[in-house]
Coordinates of C-alpha atoms and ligand atoms in Angstrom, one line a residue:
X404 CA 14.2 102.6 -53.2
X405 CA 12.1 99.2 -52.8
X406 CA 13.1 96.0 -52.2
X407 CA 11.7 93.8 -55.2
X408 CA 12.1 90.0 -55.0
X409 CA 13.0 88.7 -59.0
X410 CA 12.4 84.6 -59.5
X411 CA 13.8 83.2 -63.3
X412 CA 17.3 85.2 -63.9
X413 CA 17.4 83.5 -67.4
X414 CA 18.0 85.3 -70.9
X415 CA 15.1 87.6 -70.0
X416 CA 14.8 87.9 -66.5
X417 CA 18.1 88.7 -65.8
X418 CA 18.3 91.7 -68.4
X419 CA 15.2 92.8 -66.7
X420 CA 16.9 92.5 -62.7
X421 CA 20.1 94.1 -63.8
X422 CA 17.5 96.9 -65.1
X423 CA 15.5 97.4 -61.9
X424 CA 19.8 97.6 -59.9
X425 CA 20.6 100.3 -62.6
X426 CA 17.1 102.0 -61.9
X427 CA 18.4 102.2 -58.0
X428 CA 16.3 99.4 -56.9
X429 CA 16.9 96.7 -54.1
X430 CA 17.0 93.2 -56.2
X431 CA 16.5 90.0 -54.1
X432 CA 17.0 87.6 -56.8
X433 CA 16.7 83.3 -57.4
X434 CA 16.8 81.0 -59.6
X435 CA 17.0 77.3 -60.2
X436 CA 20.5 77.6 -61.9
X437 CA 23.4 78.5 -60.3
X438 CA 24.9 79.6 -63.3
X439 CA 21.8 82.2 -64.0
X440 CA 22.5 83.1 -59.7
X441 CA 26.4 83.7 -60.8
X442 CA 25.8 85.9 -63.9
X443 CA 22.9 87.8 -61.8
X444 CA 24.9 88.5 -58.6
X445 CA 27.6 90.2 -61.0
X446 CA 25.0 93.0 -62.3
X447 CA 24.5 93.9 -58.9
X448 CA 21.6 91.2 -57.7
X449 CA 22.0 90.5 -54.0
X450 CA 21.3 86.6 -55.1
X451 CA 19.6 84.3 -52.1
X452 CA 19.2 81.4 -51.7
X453 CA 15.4 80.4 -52.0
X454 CA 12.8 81.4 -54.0
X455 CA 10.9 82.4 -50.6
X456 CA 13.9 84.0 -49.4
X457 CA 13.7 86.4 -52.0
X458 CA 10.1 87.5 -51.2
X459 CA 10.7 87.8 -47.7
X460 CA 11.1 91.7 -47.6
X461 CA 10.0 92.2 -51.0
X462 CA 7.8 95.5 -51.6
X463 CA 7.1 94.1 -55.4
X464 CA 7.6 90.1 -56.4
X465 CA 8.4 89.5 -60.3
X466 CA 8.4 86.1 -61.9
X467 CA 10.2 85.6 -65.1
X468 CA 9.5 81.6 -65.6
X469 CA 9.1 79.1 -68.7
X470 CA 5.5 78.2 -68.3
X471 CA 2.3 78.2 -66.5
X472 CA 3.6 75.0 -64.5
X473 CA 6.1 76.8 -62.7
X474 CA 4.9 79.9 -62.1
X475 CA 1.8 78.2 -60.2
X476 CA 4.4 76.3 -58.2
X477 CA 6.9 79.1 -57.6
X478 CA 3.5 81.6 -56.5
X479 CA 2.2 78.5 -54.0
X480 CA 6.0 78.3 -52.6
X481 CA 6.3 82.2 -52.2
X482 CA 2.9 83.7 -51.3
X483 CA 2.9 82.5 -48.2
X484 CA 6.1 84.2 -47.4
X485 CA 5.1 87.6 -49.4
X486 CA 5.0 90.5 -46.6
X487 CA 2.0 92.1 -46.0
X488 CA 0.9 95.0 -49.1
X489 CA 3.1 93.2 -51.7
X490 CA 2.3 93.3 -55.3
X491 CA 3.0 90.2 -56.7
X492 CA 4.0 90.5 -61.2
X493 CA 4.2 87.6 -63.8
X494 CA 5.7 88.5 -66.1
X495 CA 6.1 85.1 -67.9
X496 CA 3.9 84.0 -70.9
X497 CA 2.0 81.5 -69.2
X498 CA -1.3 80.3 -70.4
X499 CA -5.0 82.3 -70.2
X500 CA -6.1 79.8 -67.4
X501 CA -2.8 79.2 -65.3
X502 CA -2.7 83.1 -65.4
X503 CA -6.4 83.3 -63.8
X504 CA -5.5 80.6 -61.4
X505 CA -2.2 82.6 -59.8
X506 CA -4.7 85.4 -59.7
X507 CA -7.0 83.5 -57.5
X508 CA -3.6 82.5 -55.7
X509 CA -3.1 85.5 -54.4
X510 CA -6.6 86.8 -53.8
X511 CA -6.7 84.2 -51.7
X512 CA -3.9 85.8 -49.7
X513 CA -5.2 89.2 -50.0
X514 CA -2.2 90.1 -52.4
X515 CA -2.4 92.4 -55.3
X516 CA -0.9 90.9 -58.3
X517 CA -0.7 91.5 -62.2
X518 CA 0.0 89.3 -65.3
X519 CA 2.1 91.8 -67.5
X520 CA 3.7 89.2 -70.5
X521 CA 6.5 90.9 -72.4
X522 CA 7.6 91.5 -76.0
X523 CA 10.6 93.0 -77.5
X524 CA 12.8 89.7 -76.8
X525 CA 16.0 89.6 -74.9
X526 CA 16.8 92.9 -76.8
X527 CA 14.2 94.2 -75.5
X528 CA 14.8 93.3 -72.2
X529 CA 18.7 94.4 -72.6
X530 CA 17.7 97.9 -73.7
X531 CA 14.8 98.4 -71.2
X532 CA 12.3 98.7 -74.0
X533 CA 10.1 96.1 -73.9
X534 CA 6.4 96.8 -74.4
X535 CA 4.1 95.3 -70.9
X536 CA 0.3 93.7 -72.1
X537 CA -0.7 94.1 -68.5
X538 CA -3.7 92.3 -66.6
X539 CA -5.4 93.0 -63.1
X540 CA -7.2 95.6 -61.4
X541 CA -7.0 99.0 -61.8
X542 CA -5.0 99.8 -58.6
X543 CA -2.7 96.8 -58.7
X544 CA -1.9 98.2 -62.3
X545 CA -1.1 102.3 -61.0
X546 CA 1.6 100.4 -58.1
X547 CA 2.8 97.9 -60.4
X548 CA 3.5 100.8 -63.9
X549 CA 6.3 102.5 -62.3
X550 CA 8.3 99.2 -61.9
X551 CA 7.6 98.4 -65.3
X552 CA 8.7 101.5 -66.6
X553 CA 12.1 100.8 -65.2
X554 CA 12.2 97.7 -67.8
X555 CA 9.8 98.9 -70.5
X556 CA 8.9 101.7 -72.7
X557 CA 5.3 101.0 -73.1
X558 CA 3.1 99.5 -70.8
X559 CA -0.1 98.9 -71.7
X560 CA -3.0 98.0 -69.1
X561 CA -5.8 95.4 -71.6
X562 CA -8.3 94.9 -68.2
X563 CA -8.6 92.5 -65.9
X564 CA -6.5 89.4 -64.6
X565 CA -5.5 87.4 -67.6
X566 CA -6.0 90.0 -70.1
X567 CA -2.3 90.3 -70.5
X568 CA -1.9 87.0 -71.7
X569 CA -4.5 87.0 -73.9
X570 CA -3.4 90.5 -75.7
X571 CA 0.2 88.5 -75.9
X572 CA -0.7 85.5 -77.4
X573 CA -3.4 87.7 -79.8
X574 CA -0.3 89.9 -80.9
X575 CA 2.1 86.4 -81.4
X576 CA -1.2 84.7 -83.1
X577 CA -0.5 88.2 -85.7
X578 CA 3.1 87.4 -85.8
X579 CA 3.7 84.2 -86.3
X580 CA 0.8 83.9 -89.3
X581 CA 2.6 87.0 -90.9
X582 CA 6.4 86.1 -91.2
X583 CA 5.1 83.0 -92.5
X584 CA 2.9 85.1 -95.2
X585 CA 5.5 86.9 -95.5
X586 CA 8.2 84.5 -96.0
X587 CA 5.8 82.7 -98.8
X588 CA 5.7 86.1 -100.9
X589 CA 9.5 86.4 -101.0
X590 CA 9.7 82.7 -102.2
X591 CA 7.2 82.9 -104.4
X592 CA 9.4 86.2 -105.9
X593 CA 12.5 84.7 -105.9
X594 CA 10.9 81.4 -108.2
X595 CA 9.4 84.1 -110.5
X596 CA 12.3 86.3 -110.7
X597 CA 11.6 89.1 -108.5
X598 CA 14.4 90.6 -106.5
X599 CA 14.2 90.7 -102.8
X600 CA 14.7 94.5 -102.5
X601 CA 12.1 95.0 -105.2
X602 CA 9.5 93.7 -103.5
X603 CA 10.3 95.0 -100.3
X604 CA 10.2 98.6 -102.1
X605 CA 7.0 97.9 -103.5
X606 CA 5.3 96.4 -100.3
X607 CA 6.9 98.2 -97.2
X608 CA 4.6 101.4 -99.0
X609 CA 1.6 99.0 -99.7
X610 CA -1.2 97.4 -98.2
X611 CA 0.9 94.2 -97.7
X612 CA 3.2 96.2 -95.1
X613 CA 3.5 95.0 -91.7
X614 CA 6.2 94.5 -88.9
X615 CA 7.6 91.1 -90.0
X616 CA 8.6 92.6 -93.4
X617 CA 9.9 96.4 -92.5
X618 CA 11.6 95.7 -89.0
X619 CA 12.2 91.7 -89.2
X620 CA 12.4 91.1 -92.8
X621 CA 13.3 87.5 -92.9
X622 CA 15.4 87.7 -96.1
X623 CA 18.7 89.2 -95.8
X624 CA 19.4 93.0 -97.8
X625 CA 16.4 95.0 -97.3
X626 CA 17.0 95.6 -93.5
X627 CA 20.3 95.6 -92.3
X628 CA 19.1 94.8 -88.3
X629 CA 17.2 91.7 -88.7
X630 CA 18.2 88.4 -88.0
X631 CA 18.1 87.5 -91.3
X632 CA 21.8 89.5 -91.9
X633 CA 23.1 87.8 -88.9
X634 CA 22.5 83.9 -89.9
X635 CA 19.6 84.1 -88.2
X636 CA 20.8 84.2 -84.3
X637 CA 17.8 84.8 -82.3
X638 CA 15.9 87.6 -81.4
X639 CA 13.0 85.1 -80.8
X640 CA 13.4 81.8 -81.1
X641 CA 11.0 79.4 -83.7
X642 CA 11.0 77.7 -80.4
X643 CA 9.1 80.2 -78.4
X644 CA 7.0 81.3 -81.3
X645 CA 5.8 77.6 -81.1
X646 CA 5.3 77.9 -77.7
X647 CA 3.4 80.8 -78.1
X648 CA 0.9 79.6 -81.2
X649 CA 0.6 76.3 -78.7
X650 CA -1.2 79.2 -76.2
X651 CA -3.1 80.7 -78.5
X652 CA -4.3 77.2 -80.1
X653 CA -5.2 76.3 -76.8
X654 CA -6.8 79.7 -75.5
X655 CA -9.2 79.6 -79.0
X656 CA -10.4 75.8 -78.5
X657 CA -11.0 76.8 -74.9
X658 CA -13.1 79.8 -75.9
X659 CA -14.9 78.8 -79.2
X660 CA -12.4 81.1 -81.5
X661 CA -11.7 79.8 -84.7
X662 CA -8.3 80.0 -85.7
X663 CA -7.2 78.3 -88.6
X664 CA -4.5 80.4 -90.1
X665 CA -2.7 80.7 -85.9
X666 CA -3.3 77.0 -86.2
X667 CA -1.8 76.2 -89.4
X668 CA 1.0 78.8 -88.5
X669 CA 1.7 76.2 -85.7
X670 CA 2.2 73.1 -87.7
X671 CA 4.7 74.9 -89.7
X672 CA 7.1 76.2 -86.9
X673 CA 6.4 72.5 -85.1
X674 CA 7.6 71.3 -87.9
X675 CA 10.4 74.0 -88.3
X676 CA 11.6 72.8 -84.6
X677 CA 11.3 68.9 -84.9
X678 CA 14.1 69.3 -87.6
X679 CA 16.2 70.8 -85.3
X680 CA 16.0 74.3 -86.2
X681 CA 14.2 76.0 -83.1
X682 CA 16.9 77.6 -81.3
X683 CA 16.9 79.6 -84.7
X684 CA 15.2 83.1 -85.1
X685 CA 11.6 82.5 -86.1
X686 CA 12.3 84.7 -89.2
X687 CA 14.0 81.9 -90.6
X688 CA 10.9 80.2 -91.5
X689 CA 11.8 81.5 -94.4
X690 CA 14.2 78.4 -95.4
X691 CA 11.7 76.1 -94.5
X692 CA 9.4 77.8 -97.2
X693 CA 12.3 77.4 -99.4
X694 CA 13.0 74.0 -98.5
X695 CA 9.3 73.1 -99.3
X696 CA 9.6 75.0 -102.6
X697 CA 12.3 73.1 -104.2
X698 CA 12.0 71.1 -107.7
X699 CA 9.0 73.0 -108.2
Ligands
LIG2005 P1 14.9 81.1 -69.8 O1 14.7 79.6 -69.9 O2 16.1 81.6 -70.3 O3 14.7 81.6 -68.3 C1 13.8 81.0 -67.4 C2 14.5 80.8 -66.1 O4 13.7 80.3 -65.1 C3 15.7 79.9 -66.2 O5 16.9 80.5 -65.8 C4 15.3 78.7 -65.2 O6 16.4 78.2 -64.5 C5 14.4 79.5 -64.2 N1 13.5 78.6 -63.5 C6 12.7 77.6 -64.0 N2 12.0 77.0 -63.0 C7 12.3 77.7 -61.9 C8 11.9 77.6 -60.5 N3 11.1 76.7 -60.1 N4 12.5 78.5 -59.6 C9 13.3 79.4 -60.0 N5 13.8 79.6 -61.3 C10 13.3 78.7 -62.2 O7 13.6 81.7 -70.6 P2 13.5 83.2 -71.1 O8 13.9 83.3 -72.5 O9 14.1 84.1 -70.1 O10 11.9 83.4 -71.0 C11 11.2 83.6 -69.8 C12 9.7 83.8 -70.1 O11 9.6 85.0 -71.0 C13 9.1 82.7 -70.9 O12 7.8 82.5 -70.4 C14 9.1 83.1 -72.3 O13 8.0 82.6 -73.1 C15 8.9 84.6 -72.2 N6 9.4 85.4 -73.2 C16 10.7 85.2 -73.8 C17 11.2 86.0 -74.8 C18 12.5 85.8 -75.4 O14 12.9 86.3 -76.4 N7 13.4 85.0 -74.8 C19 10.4 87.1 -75.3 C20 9.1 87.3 -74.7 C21 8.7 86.5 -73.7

């Protein structure tokens, strides 16, 4: 058993804690919220209360936090308290640069650490299947895969520190564009006569297939598990698909990448959230599309 330290016990990182208790492990957990402390301490988190006070005797540190801002504020708080050997895991999606910088953090401190973003969403997290896009050296990676495997199924090691982010906001870059591609071909059906299950027949076993239409179709019917059939309760929320375009907008202007379709992509779910709709599944573009295609 090891002692791990867990700091953000909100709808994902407390999913992930109560995994790491069922898994056998020691969980020193904080947060911010009391009510987030409360609903932690009753899946078996011995809750404390500081964020340093959670890293005190931790073998393994894990941050589950909104943004790059507080994760670089939580790491400056806590590494000086970290015990000597600790590995130190973000597990936030955080931007490419704040990543690199909690990095350097901990270098500075001779502490091993890793930026390991998630996806699989609070599901995901619930199930202990989430899918790790980990960064940082090779031996941080071999201590830090076993603690991931008690929260994920896959856990996927993309080079060095801040690599994770970028394969994260790459994938959500993928994902966001596509529901909204996605979402357009149903409309543009549904105007023309085409029944929804028809054209998912025709394009889950053609060239057009891809995850946002055959395991998150974003029209109820054709998949009985996506948040479509469920008035669209999140899953992921438009909110935090914004969020993560917002990265990957800034992570391509930074680097030179031209991405006009992850850019464009943003605009709509910004748009999408401003009219009050982003605590919504991000499948439910869909009605925006809709919205847009009225009178025509
Ligand atoms: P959340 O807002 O539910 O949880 C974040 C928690 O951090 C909150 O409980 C908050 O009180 C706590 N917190 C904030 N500042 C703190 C501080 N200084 N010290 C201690 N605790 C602090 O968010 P979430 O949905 O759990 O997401 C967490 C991260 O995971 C985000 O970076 C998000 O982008 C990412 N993510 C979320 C999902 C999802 O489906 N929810 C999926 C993949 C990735």
């Amino acid at each position: 058993m090891s002692t791990i330290g867990f700091i953000g016990l909100g709808n994902m990182g407390a999913p992930m804690a109560a995994n790491l208790v069922k898994a056998g492990e020691r969980v020193s957990g904080f947060d911010i919220l009391p009510g987030s402390r409360g609903a932690s301490a009753e899946h078996g988190v011995q809750v404390v209360a500081s964020a340093r006070q959670s890293v005190e005797e931790a073998d393994v540190v894990i941050t589950m936090l909104p943004g790059g801002e507080q994760v670089l504020s939580v790491w400056k708080e806590i590494l000086p308290a970290a015990k000597k050997g600790a590995l130190f895991i973000d597990c936030s999606t955080i931007d490419v640069a704040s990543a690199r910088a909690a990095h350097g953090l901990a270098a500075e401190r001779g502490i091993a650490c890793l930026d390991a973003p998630v996806s699989g969403g609070v599901g995901g997290a619930k199930a202990a299947t989430l899918t790790f896009m980990v960064g940082g050296s090779d031996d941080a990676f071999a201590r830090g895969k076993p603690v991931l495997e008690r929260m994920g199924k896959r856990i996927v090691h993309c080079g060095e520190a801040g690599n994770g982010q970028v394969a994260k906001i790459c994938n959500n870059l993928i994902l966001g564009a596509s529901m909204i591609a996605v979402s357009e071909a149903f409309v543009l059906g549904e105007k023309l006569g085409l029944s929804h299950q028809a054209l998912f027949d025709v394009v889950s076993g053609s060239s057009g297939q891809c995850w946002s239409l055959t395991s998150y179709c974003p029209v109820p019917g054709p998949v009985p598990a996506s948040p479509a059939n469920n008035g669209y309760k999140a899953g992921f929320t438009a909110a935090l698909m914004l969020k993560d375009l917002n990265l990957a907008r800034e992570a391509a202007q930074t680097a030179g990448a031209q991405t006009a379709l992850g850019a464009h992509a943003a605009e709509i779910y910004r748009q999408f959230a401003e009219e009050g709709h982003g605590t919504l599944d991000f499948s439910a573009i869909v009605n925006l599309v809709r919205a847009q295609s009225q009178g025509g």
